[in-house]
XYZ file of C-alpha atoms in Angstrom:
665
model
C -36.273 -92.896 -2.866
C -33.382 -95.141 -1.224
C -31.425 -91.842 -0.782
C -34.092 -90.241 1.372
C -34.671 -93.594 3.340
C -31.427 -92.993 3.666
C -30.682 -89.393 4.964
C -33.645 -89.971 7.390
C -31.753 -93.511 9.575
C -28.071 -92.992 8.704
C -26.795 -96.204 8.103
C -23.461 -94.914 7.363
C -20.532 -92.775 7.753
C -21.058 -91.025 4.395
C -25.085 -91.011 5.527
C -24.046 -89.374 9.619
C -22.678 -86.441 7.026
C -25.549 -85.944 5.153
C -27.692 -85.894 9.517
C -25.476 -82.865 10.125
C -26.462 -80.964 7.177
C -28.709 -78.588 8.748
C -30.274 -77.070 5.303
C -31.515 -80.767 6.010
C -32.746 -79.756 9.652
C -36.569 -79.019 9.016
C -35.813 -76.702 12.343
C -32.888 -75.208 11.414
C -35.149 -74.002 8.276
C -37.447 -73.029 10.689
C -35.031 -70.608 12.604
C -33.729 -69.232 8.874
C -38.017 -68.244 8.018
C -38.472 -67.093 11.533
C -35.555 -65.042 11.039
C -37.074 -64.270 7.451
C -40.148 -63.493 8.304
C -39.094 -60.553 11.966
C -36.748 -58.632 9.386
C -39.018 -58.680 6.457
C -42.370 -57.298 8.901
C -39.414 -54.809 10.620
C -39.128 -52.761 6.889
C -43.516 -53.389 5.512
C -43.635 -51.612 10.427
C -40.365 -50.107 10.242
C -42.145 -47.072 7.043
C -45.214 -47.247 9.551
C -43.515 -45.848 13.003
C -41.511 -42.885 10.622
C -43.787 -42.275 8.342
C -45.008 -38.507 10.086
C -41.111 -38.082 10.026
C -41.076 -38.344 6.388
C -43.725 -36.168 6.680
C -42.146 -33.471 7.967
C -38.631 -33.988 5.815
C -40.766 -34.463 2.670
C -44.199 -31.889 2.906
C -45.567 -34.480 2.053
C -49.972 -34.978 3.584
C -50.836 -38.070 5.466
C -53.116 -38.416 2.448
C -49.705 -38.577 0.326
C -48.469 -40.269 2.749
C -51.321 -43.169 3.745
C -50.649 -43.763 0.078
C -48.044 -44.757 0.343
C -48.542 -46.580 3.678
C -51.254 -48.942 1.355
C -48.863 -49.188 -1.374
C -47.097 -52.498 -0.655
C -50.568 -54.074 -1.790
C -50.890 -53.626 -4.661
C -48.362 -55.944 -5.471
C -48.901 -57.688 -2.682
C -52.993 -58.953 -4.166
C -51.726 -58.395 -7.664
C -49.422 -61.855 -6.908
C -51.163 -63.346 -4.153
C -53.819 -65.883 -5.616
C -51.007 -67.414 -8.205
C -49.071 -68.893 -5.236
C -52.648 -70.899 -4.525
C -51.697 -72.673 -7.945
C -47.470 -72.616 -7.884
C -48.255 -73.716 -4.696
C -46.021 -77.316 -4.425
C -44.183 -77.510 -8.831
C -41.427 -74.511 -7.904
C -38.929 -74.917 -5.938
C -40.344 -73.285 -3.177
C -36.859 -72.196 -1.130
C -35.246 -70.477 -4.434
C -38.831 -68.381 -4.227
C -38.821 -67.649 -0.709
C -34.850 -66.399 -0.974
C -35.552 -64.034 -4.143
C -38.484 -62.500 -2.814
C -37.020 -61.970 0.763
C -34.208 -60.241 -2.075
C -36.491 -58.124 -3.526
C -37.885 -56.427 -0.152
C -33.804 -55.695 0.946
C -33.605 -54.070 -2.198
C -37.489 -51.899 -1.067
C -35.725 -51.763 1.975
C -32.633 -50.293 0.471
C -34.437 -47.885 -1.717
C -36.411 -46.446 0.710
C -33.348 -44.870 2.154
C -32.626 -44.101 -0.843
C -33.723 -39.743 -1.400
C -32.339 -39.334 1.618
C -28.622 -39.615 0.024
C -30.015 -37.966 -3.793
C -31.089 -34.090 -1.487
C -29.897 -31.905 0.148
C -29.285 -31.070 4.115
C -33.201 -30.636 5.396
C -33.138 -27.159 5.317
C -35.230 -25.347 8.326
C -35.678 -21.613 9.487
C -33.014 -20.849 12.205
C -32.619 -17.997 15.155
C -28.567 -17.998 14.553
C -26.721 -17.466 11.538
C -25.241 -21.056 10.568
C -23.406 -22.071 7.188
C -26.456 -22.776 5.904
C -28.420 -20.042 6.464
C -26.356 -15.951 6.568
C -30.354 -15.401 8.519
C -31.935 -14.995 10.703
C -35.406 -15.159 12.148
C -35.753 -12.680 14.425
C -38.104 -9.193 12.959
C -35.728 -6.603 11.722
C -37.766 -3.882 11.331
C -37.438 -2.170 7.643
C -34.562 -5.662 6.359
C -35.711 -6.313 3.388
C -35.003 -9.780 1.677
C -33.176 -10.972 4.405
C -35.580 -14.256 4.361
C -34.195 -15.445 0.495
C -34.156 -18.474 1.951
C -37.252 -18.236 3.569
C -39.062 -16.230 -0.326
C -40.358 -18.901 -3.262
C -37.016 -17.986 -5.164
C -35.718 -21.270 -3.795
C -38.312 -22.871 -6.255
C -36.763 -23.953 -8.403
C -37.518 -26.075 -10.852
C -34.980 -28.783 -9.116
C -37.232 -28.170 -7.085
C -40.236 -29.255 -7.275
C -38.577 -32.889 -8.887
C -36.398 -33.742 -7.212
C -39.787 -33.957 -4.695
C -41.335 -35.509 -7.331
C -38.410 -38.355 -7.458
C -37.872 -39.107 -4.463
C -42.277 -40.016 -4.377
C -41.934 -41.745 -7.246
C -38.576 -43.403 -5.893
C -41.001 -44.553 -2.774
C -43.841 -45.266 -4.650
C -41.747 -48.086 -6.806
C -40.077 -49.497 -3.415
C -43.124 -49.529 -2.242
C -44.095 -52.119 -4.732
C -41.375 -53.515 -5.133
C -41.845 -55.333 -1.212
C -45.414 -55.675 -1.538
C -44.303 -58.673 -5.037
C -41.550 -60.153 -2.589
C -43.268 -60.858 0.331
C -45.725 -62.381 -1.919
C -44.279 -65.774 -1.288
C -42.129 -65.897 1.908
C -44.859 -66.543 4.302
C -47.308 -69.134 2.013
C -44.105 -71.104 0.509
C -42.373 -71.257 4.077
C -45.195 -72.762 5.681
C -46.522 -74.812 3.248
C -42.793 -76.028 3.546
C -42.420 -77.064 7.280
C -45.662 -78.399 7.060
C -45.434 -80.607 4.125
C -42.198 -81.532 6.286
C -42.503 -81.350 9.635
C -43.444 -84.747 11.201
C -47.608 -84.442 12.275
C -46.246 -83.426 16.275
C -43.782 -81.225 15.582
C -45.560 -78.940 12.822
C -48.280 -76.964 15.116
C -45.005 -76.089 17.475
C -43.344 -74.879 14.034
C -45.454 -72.646 12.600
C -46.852 -71.419 16.381
C -43.042 -70.288 16.510
C -43.620 -68.569 12.573
C -46.673 -67.172 14.213
C -45.488 -65.269 17.067
C -42.318 -63.548 14.596
C -45.376 -61.902 13.166
C -47.684 -60.195 16.422
C -43.579 -59.615 17.111
C -42.286 -57.567 14.095
C -44.219 -54.759 14.168
C -43.380 -54.525 17.521
C -39.919 -54.745 16.945
C -39.915 -52.115 14.071
C -41.948 -49.950 16.452
C -38.350 -50.013 19.361
C -36.202 -49.311 16.138
C -38.122 -46.417 14.765
C -37.996 -45.519 18.372
C -33.989 -46.335 18.357
C -33.172 -44.250 14.906
C -35.572 -40.597 14.982
C -33.156 -39.626 18.330
C -30.760 -39.552 15.481
C -30.553 -36.463 13.443
C -31.808 -36.500 9.765
C -28.228 -35.215 8.764
C -26.258 -37.098 10.899
C -23.959 -38.054 7.712
C -23.822 -34.833 6.099
C -23.442 -32.351 9.105
C -21.609 -32.679 12.366
C -22.531 -32.570 16.191
C -22.181 -28.654 16.589
C -24.055 -27.724 13.690
C -27.320 -28.963 14.177
C -29.549 -26.667 16.614
C -32.218 -28.326 17.717
C -33.251 -30.743 19.909
C -35.414 -33.869 19.483
C -38.553 -32.001 21.548
C -38.594 -29.236 18.820
C -41.535 -29.542 16.686
C -38.386 -28.663 13.564
C -36.552 -31.172 14.524
C -36.316 -34.156 12.138
C -35.233 -37.790 13.130
C -32.568 -40.666 11.779
C -36.141 -42.322 9.484
C -33.342 -43.203 6.575
C -31.236 -45.593 9.118
C -33.667 -47.765 9.936
C -34.512 -49.511 6.741
C -31.067 -49.729 5.703
C -30.281 -51.215 9.150
C -33.726 -53.643 7.891
C -32.749 -53.940 4.457
C -29.378 -55.067 5.354
C -30.761 -57.791 7.873
C -33.357 -59.466 5.566
C -30.984 -59.547 2.857
C -28.261 -61.492 5.532
C -31.204 -63.565 5.848
C -32.361 -64.018 2.338
C -28.601 -66.057 1.637
C -29.742 -69.924 3.456
C -32.545 -70.661 1.527
C -30.494 -71.023 -2.176
C -29.389 -74.251 -0.449
C -32.199 -75.766 1.285
C -34.117 -78.568 -1.468
C -36.348 -78.887 -2.874
C -37.512 -81.735 -0.570
C -35.803 -82.178 2.752
C -36.311 -85.981 4.758
C -39.573 -86.198 6.656
C -38.813 -84.928 9.970
C -37.882 -88.436 12.550
C -39.357 -88.673 15.762
C -37.570 -90.090 18.183
C -38.948 -93.668 19.125
C -41.198 -94.885 15.556
C -39.386 -97.122 14.181
C -41.684 -96.873 11.778
C -41.026 -93.336 10.732
C -38.672 -93.820 6.932
C -41.530 -95.358 6.326
C -43.447 -92.492 7.340
C -41.635 -90.951 5.933
C -41.641 -92.712 2.382
C -45.814 -92.748 2.475
C -45.945 -88.922 2.826
C -43.158 -87.626 0.127
C -44.860 -90.139 -2.457
C -48.200 -88.510 -1.598
C -45.809 -85.020 -2.236
C -45.285 -86.058 -5.270
C -48.123 -87.048 -6.461
C -51.015 -84.441 -5.542
C -47.863 -82.790 -6.716
C -47.951 -83.647 -10.341
C -51.528 -83.830 -10.263
C -51.225 -79.730 -9.737
C -49.112 -79.537 -13.033
C -52.150 -81.423 -15.404
C -54.171 -78.769 -14.520
C -53.089 -75.315 -15.914
C -53.676 -72.386 -15.699
C -56.418 -71.159 -17.204
C -58.269 -73.928 -16.112
C -57.877 -72.892 -12.479
C -57.613 -69.172 -12.976
C -60.972 -70.314 -14.849
C -61.744 -72.501 -11.325
C -61.957 -69.632 -8.968
C -64.303 -67.266 -9.412
C -66.148 -70.485 -8.839
C -64.945 -70.907 -6.040
C -64.494 -67.624 -4.784
C -69.050 -66.863 -5.889
C -69.529 -69.957 -4.039
C -68.308 -69.581 -0.685
C -68.612 -65.610 -0.510
C -72.643 -67.442 -0.525
C -71.846 -68.793 2.941
C -73.654 -66.378 4.810
C -71.720 -66.954 7.555
C -68.056 -67.186 5.817
C -69.072 -63.502 4.228
C -69.907 -62.105 7.031
C -66.470 -63.520 9.515
C -65.020 -61.710 6.232
C -66.967 -58.681 5.770
C -65.985 -57.991 10.389
C -62.411 -59.406 9.197
C -62.148 -56.493 6.675
C -63.467 -54.239 9.545
C -61.404 -54.858 11.814
C -58.396 -55.323 10.119
C -59.066 -51.991 8.428
C -59.192 -50.468 12.556
C -55.418 -51.556 12.424
C -54.578 -50.772 10.236
C -55.073 -46.733 10.304
C -54.309 -47.610 14.236
C -50.643 -48.647 12.955
C -49.925 -45.880 10.223
C -51.495 -42.595 12.201
C -51.585 -43.818 15.907
C -47.978 -42.571 16.043
C -48.469 -39.406 14.587
C -51.610 -38.841 17.461
C -50.188 -39.995 19.987
C -47.452 -36.767 18.737
C -50.015 -34.200 17.784
C -52.721 -35.276 20.929
C -50.279 -35.691 23.194
C -47.140 -33.233 22.315
C -44.525 -36.200 22.406
C -41.449 -36.703 20.234
C -41.482 -39.045 16.863
C -39.257 -41.126 18.831
C -41.437 -41.807 22.928
C -44.675 -42.401 20.895
C -43.510 -44.804 18.915
C -42.422 -46.718 22.449
C -45.668 -46.713 23.189
C -46.786 -48.036 19.918
C -44.132 -50.913 20.312
C -43.829 -51.525 23.764
C -47.312 -50.992 24.837
C -50.153 -51.712 22.024
C -48.546 -54.088 19.716
C -47.867 -55.800 22.743
C -51.430 -56.068 23.359
C -52.798 -56.868 21.228
C -50.371 -59.689 20.982
C -51.287 -61.533 24.925
C -55.381 -60.613 23.824
C -54.262 -63.297 20.642
C -52.839 -66.013 22.677
C -56.240 -65.636 25.230
C -58.360 -65.733 22.974
C -56.768 -69.050 21.103
C -56.321 -69.960 25.113
C -60.101 -69.777 25.793
C -60.749 -71.691 22.474
C -58.350 -74.620 23.722
C -59.846 -75.018 27.212
C -63.221 -74.954 25.946
C -63.941 -76.339 22.944
C -65.575 -74.346 22.171
C -68.922 -74.781 19.008
C -69.502 -72.689 16.854
C -71.718 -70.627 18.043
C -69.205 -69.979 20.853
C -66.873 -68.780 18.891
C -69.443 -66.067 18.219
C -70.456 -65.532 21.227
C -66.656 -64.669 22.067
C -66.579 -62.575 18.967
C -68.995 -60.573 20.053
C -68.498 -60.070 24.362
C -64.409 -59.254 22.892
C -66.181 -56.132 20.264
C -68.863 -55.136 22.672
C -66.107 -54.938 25.983
C -63.926 -53.116 23.163
C -66.334 -50.530 22.318
C -67.290 -49.849 25.721
C -63.345 -48.979 27.174
C -63.268 -47.422 22.667
C -66.613 -45.288 23.236
C -64.457 -43.236 26.036
C -60.512 -42.438 23.931
C -63.161 -39.984 21.663
C -63.364 -37.216 24.597
C -59.302 -38.122 26.374
C -57.569 -35.183 24.442
C -55.624 -32.245 24.601
C -57.206 -28.865 22.878
C -55.929 -26.772 20.019
C -52.957 -25.017 21.787
C -53.480 -21.054 21.367
C -51.198 -20.391 18.426
C -51.647 -16.460 17.726
C -52.716 -15.919 14.062
C -54.009 -18.341 13.815
C -56.282 -20.383 16.612
C -56.033 -16.814 18.072
C -56.744 -14.605 16.603
C -60.364 -13.567 15.333
C -62.091 -14.051 19.377
C -59.985 -11.248 20.658
C -58.672 -8.585 21.104
C -55.369 -9.702 21.506
C -55.780 -11.388 18.373
C -55.836 -7.958 16.375
C -52.617 -6.220 18.355
C -50.901 -9.128 17.005
C -51.373 -8.188 14.003
C -50.129 -4.429 14.245
C -47.395 -5.355 17.083
C -44.855 -7.365 13.833
C -46.357 -5.152 11.137
C -42.863 -3.294 10.838
C -40.902 -6.861 11.240
C -42.114 -7.705 7.143
C -42.101 -11.479 8.331
C -42.747 -13.686 5.425
C -45.516 -16.015 5.073
C -44.021 -19.663 5.357
C -41.866 -18.871 8.631
C -41.788 -21.747 11.162
C -40.488 -21.585 14.154
C -42.556 -22.027 16.888
C -41.753 -20.496 20.027
C -43.714 -19.871 23.359
C -44.276 -16.895 24.741
C -43.590 -15.756 28.587
C -47.952 -15.289 28.440
C -49.023 -19.314 27.705
C -49.082 -18.802 23.346
C -47.762 -20.460 20.425
C -46.101 -18.173 17.970
C -45.449 -19.050 14.822
C -42.342 -18.258 14.545
C -40.187 -15.370 17.243
C -40.247 -13.151 14.111
C -44.565 -13.243 14.407
C -43.739 -12.539 18.083
C -41.551 -9.142 17.299
C -38.580 -10.324 19.423
C -35.384 -8.101 17.517
C -33.313 -10.601 20.983
C -31.676 -14.242 20.789
C -30.422 -15.335 24.379
C -27.464 -18.659 23.008
C -26.141 -21.169 25.137
C -22.165 -20.769 23.570
C -21.474 -24.553 24.339
C -23.356 -26.229 22.046
C -24.890 -23.763 19.880
C -29.082 -23.872 21.297
C -31.540 -20.932 21.489
C -31.952 -20.434 25.336
C -34.651 -17.723 24.675
C -36.101 -14.986 22.565
C -35.925 -10.931 24.144
C -37.364 -7.486 23.569
C -41.423 -9.183 21.895
C -42.889 -6.380 20.921
C -46.556 -8.724 21.077
C -45.728 -10.633 23.876
C -47.137 -7.801 26.916
C -46.723 -8.404 30.830
C -47.590 -5.575 32.976
C -47.199 -3.426 29.983
C -43.321 -4.372 29.243
C -42.585 -6.449 26.577
C -42.040 -9.895 27.259
C -39.619 -12.838 26.678
C -40.199 -17.083 25.273
C -38.920 -20.147 25.280
C -37.843 -21.960 22.052
C -40.625 -25.140 20.681
C -43.685 -25.234 21.115
C -45.874 -24.571 24.120
C -47.412 -28.062 24.025
C -50.315 -28.747 25.659
C -51.399 -28.884 29.255
C -53.454 -32.765 29.208
C -50.461 -34.852 30.068
C -52.517 -36.162 32.727
C -54.769 -37.695 30.597
C -51.965 -39.988 28.025
C -51.727 -41.883 30.991
C -55.865 -43.062 30.796
C -55.653 -43.092 27.041
C -52.443 -45.764 26.710
C -53.909 -48.225 29.063
C -57.786 -47.955 27.906
C -55.983 -47.996 24.773
C -54.820 -51.330 24.538
C -57.107 -52.899 27.617
C -59.770 -52.495 24.179
C -57.299 -53.549 21.998
C -56.430 -56.829 23.713
C -60.150 -57.450 24.175
C -60.639 -56.428 19.716
C -57.850 -59.433 19.823
C -59.627 -61.982 21.100
C -61.134 -62.531 18.217
C -59.381 -63.637 16.326
C -58.556 -67.031 16.491
C -62.647 -67.236 17.196
C -62.519 -65.830 13.720
C -60.157 -68.389 12.740
C -62.664 -71.389 13.281
C -65.951 -69.895 12.455
C -64.179 -69.411 8.205
C -62.585 -72.837 8.805
C -65.023 -75.201 10.139
C -68.173 -73.751 8.387
C -66.932 -74.109 4.597
C -66.615 -77.343 3.009
C -63.292 -79.729 3.762
C -62.194 -79.205 0.116
C -61.834 -75.676 -0.418
C -59.805 -74.499 2.912
C -56.583 -73.514 1.419
C -58.952 -70.833 -0.886
C -61.547 -69.644 1.438
C -57.957 -69.147 3.481
C -56.548 -66.716 0.477
C -60.324 -65.421 -0.811
C -60.197 -64.289 2.789
C -56.686 -62.252 2.899
C -57.260 -61.108 -0.297
C -60.227 -59.391 0.202
C -58.937 -58.278 3.504
C -55.611 -56.289 1.159
C -58.479 -55.089 -1.050
C -61.715 -53.941 1.072
C -59.209 -53.341 3.749
C -54.749 -52.845 3.812
C -54.888 -50.381 0.430
C -57.289 -47.897 1.391
C -57.232 -47.837 5.094
C -54.963 -45.910 5.047
C -55.672 -43.751 2.674
C -58.899 -43.354 4.260
C -57.701 -42.262 7.743
C -55.255 -40.408 6.221
C -58.055 -37.412 4.530
C -59.858 -37.891 7.367
C -56.568 -36.166 9.127
C -56.268 -33.221 6.240
C -59.878 -31.915 6.978
C -58.672 -31.213 10.527
C -55.532 -29.025 9.400
C -55.477 -25.451 10.545
C -52.508 -23.945 8.864
C -50.243 -25.039 5.930
C -46.643 -25.447 4.475
C -46.533 -24.244 1.627
C -43.688 -25.426 -0.712
C -43.710 -24.104 -4.309
C -46.391 -22.760 -3.803
C -48.790 -25.687 -2.892
C -49.661 -27.308 -0.013
C -47.449 -29.450 1.744
C -46.672 -30.839 5.335
C -49.361 -30.075 7.983
C -48.418 -26.885 10.565
C -51.047 -27.264 12.779
C -54.645 -29.638 13.717
C -57.967 -28.365 14.614
C -56.921 -31.124 18.083
C -60.407 -32.232 19.449
C -61.230 -32.165 15.038
C -57.579 -35.047 15.268
C -59.605 -36.591 17.376
C -63.406 -37.386 17.085
C -62.101 -37.919 12.994
C -59.496 -40.408 13.944
C -60.998 -42.131 16.785
C -64.045 -42.409 14.765
C -63.080 -44.103 12.184
C -62.202 -46.707 14.693
C -65.139 -46.265 16.552
C -66.810 -46.979 13.425
C -64.793 -49.598 12.001
C -65.536 -51.953 15.652
C -69.080 -50.893 15.632
C -68.639 -52.868 12.013
C -66.670 -55.834 13.492
C -69.777 -56.492 16.636
C -72.817 -55.846 14.091
C -71.185 -58.530 11.812
C -69.892 -61.601 14.732
C -73.907 -60.367 16.018
C -75.756 -61.920 13.241
C -73.190 -65.046 12.866
C -74.645 -65.338 16.300
C -77.967 -64.731 15.407
C -78.402 -67.149 12.225
C -76.408 -69.931 13.905
C -78.031 -69.774 16.352
C -80.933 -70.343 14.575
C -79.331 -72.310 12.964
C -78.877 -75.068 15.911
C -82.032 -74.933 16.567
C -83.177 -76.147 13.058
C -81.309 -78.875 13.550
C -82.814 -79.674 16.266
C -86.373 -79.282 15.801
C -84.922 -81.933 12.415
C -83.580 -84.442 14.467
C -86.220 -83.866 17.615
C -89.274 -85.040 14.314
C -86.633 -87.449 12.837
C -86.074 -89.041 15.961
C -90.859 -90.154 16.852
C -91.933 -90.782 14.486
C -88.425 -93.711 14.905
C -90.104 -93.485 18.221
C -93.665 -94.583 18.043
C -92.706 -97.168 15.354
C -90.290 -98.871 17.291
C -92.670 -98.627 20.331
C -95.416 -100.249 17.777
C -93.291 -103.597 17.104
C -92.392 -103.622 20.642
C -97.065 -104.851 21.162
C -96.921 -106.432 18.175
C -94.319 -108.886 19.175
C -94.568 -111.963 20.113
C -91.772 -112.064 23.219
C -93.789 -109.140 23.863
C -96.478 -111.109 24.837
C -94.748 -113.039 27.158
């Protein structure tokens, strides 16, 4: 103990050297922890920013990619309960460091599939080193589509796809396990050794990193997806795609390498921090060192008390506390409201970029930029505003619930129009534009002589504003190429595209959507709805903390996070992914199985995706309304009880005053 006091007061040169040691400074720990949390969130958030690209690259359905996105919660949920048990009895900085190394390993593992699989293959209009064929209409030429036929579907190819998924799922489990000690141990370590005055500031800084992190992850995704996926395997001249081409796959793996490297660097300092450091000294207070002594001794006695509680007793005690809290109606309803909001956020974070790509024909890079620069900062503003209002007006529990109700009601008002702000499905010959018109019948006749394979996918936009799956399906027999960059300018002699009785032409890429004017209103409304929903974040936490027994606070918060993971973060992305898959109208076929979706019914996609968001928002709103009704009734009962209790006392006091001899004087 004498050493600790000496370190705090620094009376001689030796102790001054100790004072200059950054690993004995809680401020330096806060800096390191902020950096670690940011880089950890980069790893977990980056997957969500590149999920549609990974789907396209490895032929995954949205349900599979949703399961992948939620799998890191499995390892996290299994271990999170034990964190409250091991709390202060372990060397917390080292545990955080080990967790960070696991997170870093998970990040590197996530990028591994790129290095163990061959180069990305896509249908081409121009012969290249990858393909000696073209996907133009070639009458009478059979077998020229070898690279697109089932011939390349060897047992090795099927095994390779399974290996990719296995590696990614293992990486996600490791990510969940590694993330378990980082936030809880970091917060408790800061709370124990920071001064009472600075502790809220430090925790606020950390909390801001947890909010900023996902935004930075989406911005990183936006930057990396501008590079071609095989940037390390092919030269720029060999890439015959632009990032606006529907076949384009960005360098999804590059962001994982960047984020994992940052985590690895951030992990290093934690192995040099002590298990216990001197309590932070607040200048101008002479009793600081003594206070530091007292706090440390209390901490040690608490730690010894925890060590006396065996793990089996702890596990037996946990269900008792769980049931006691779940019987509390306010606590249960607020947690259910937060589960609804978390499920909404899970779907928003995982598939919003894909939704914007498909609905408004955006590139993956631009969709990520919109989310990272608009939606996530909007949610951050909402949280800050909610906390500021709470602090300014010193709200009661009923007022907190009223604020949550108001925020969710306004959010619903703004979210409802989003269901109608979107684009219709583009006209695609043979897919969405076939049975209902004469053209569809003509389209089937006009390309029969081309022997087009079903697997062909190289969308083009005809001069008649109809989209075709490939130049072959449009009956195009010639292609014009820009010799400078080897990119296709247009396709001509297309038998399926007729204008004034003449064969038409087509441009590479999709026809896109004709409702780009709706994109800005959609972004503004969704951002405002997010801000309003986020204002309920802080008041709902206050409802939880104030409505339960003080000794159960840490358990209650732990249970709340566990329920959010089990009921929202784990099933949420899978539920959204399954709903999105039901709106697919043309699947890519890979080794005779469904792979990634080529085309969606845009109206159904919008209705089911945003319908789920709206459903969860309504669920949260109804939970908050019920909480408000319960608290209002409790408040009335408390007031009535106080009045009835006060009345007899008044009568008794009045009777005494009449009978008292002094009153007669």
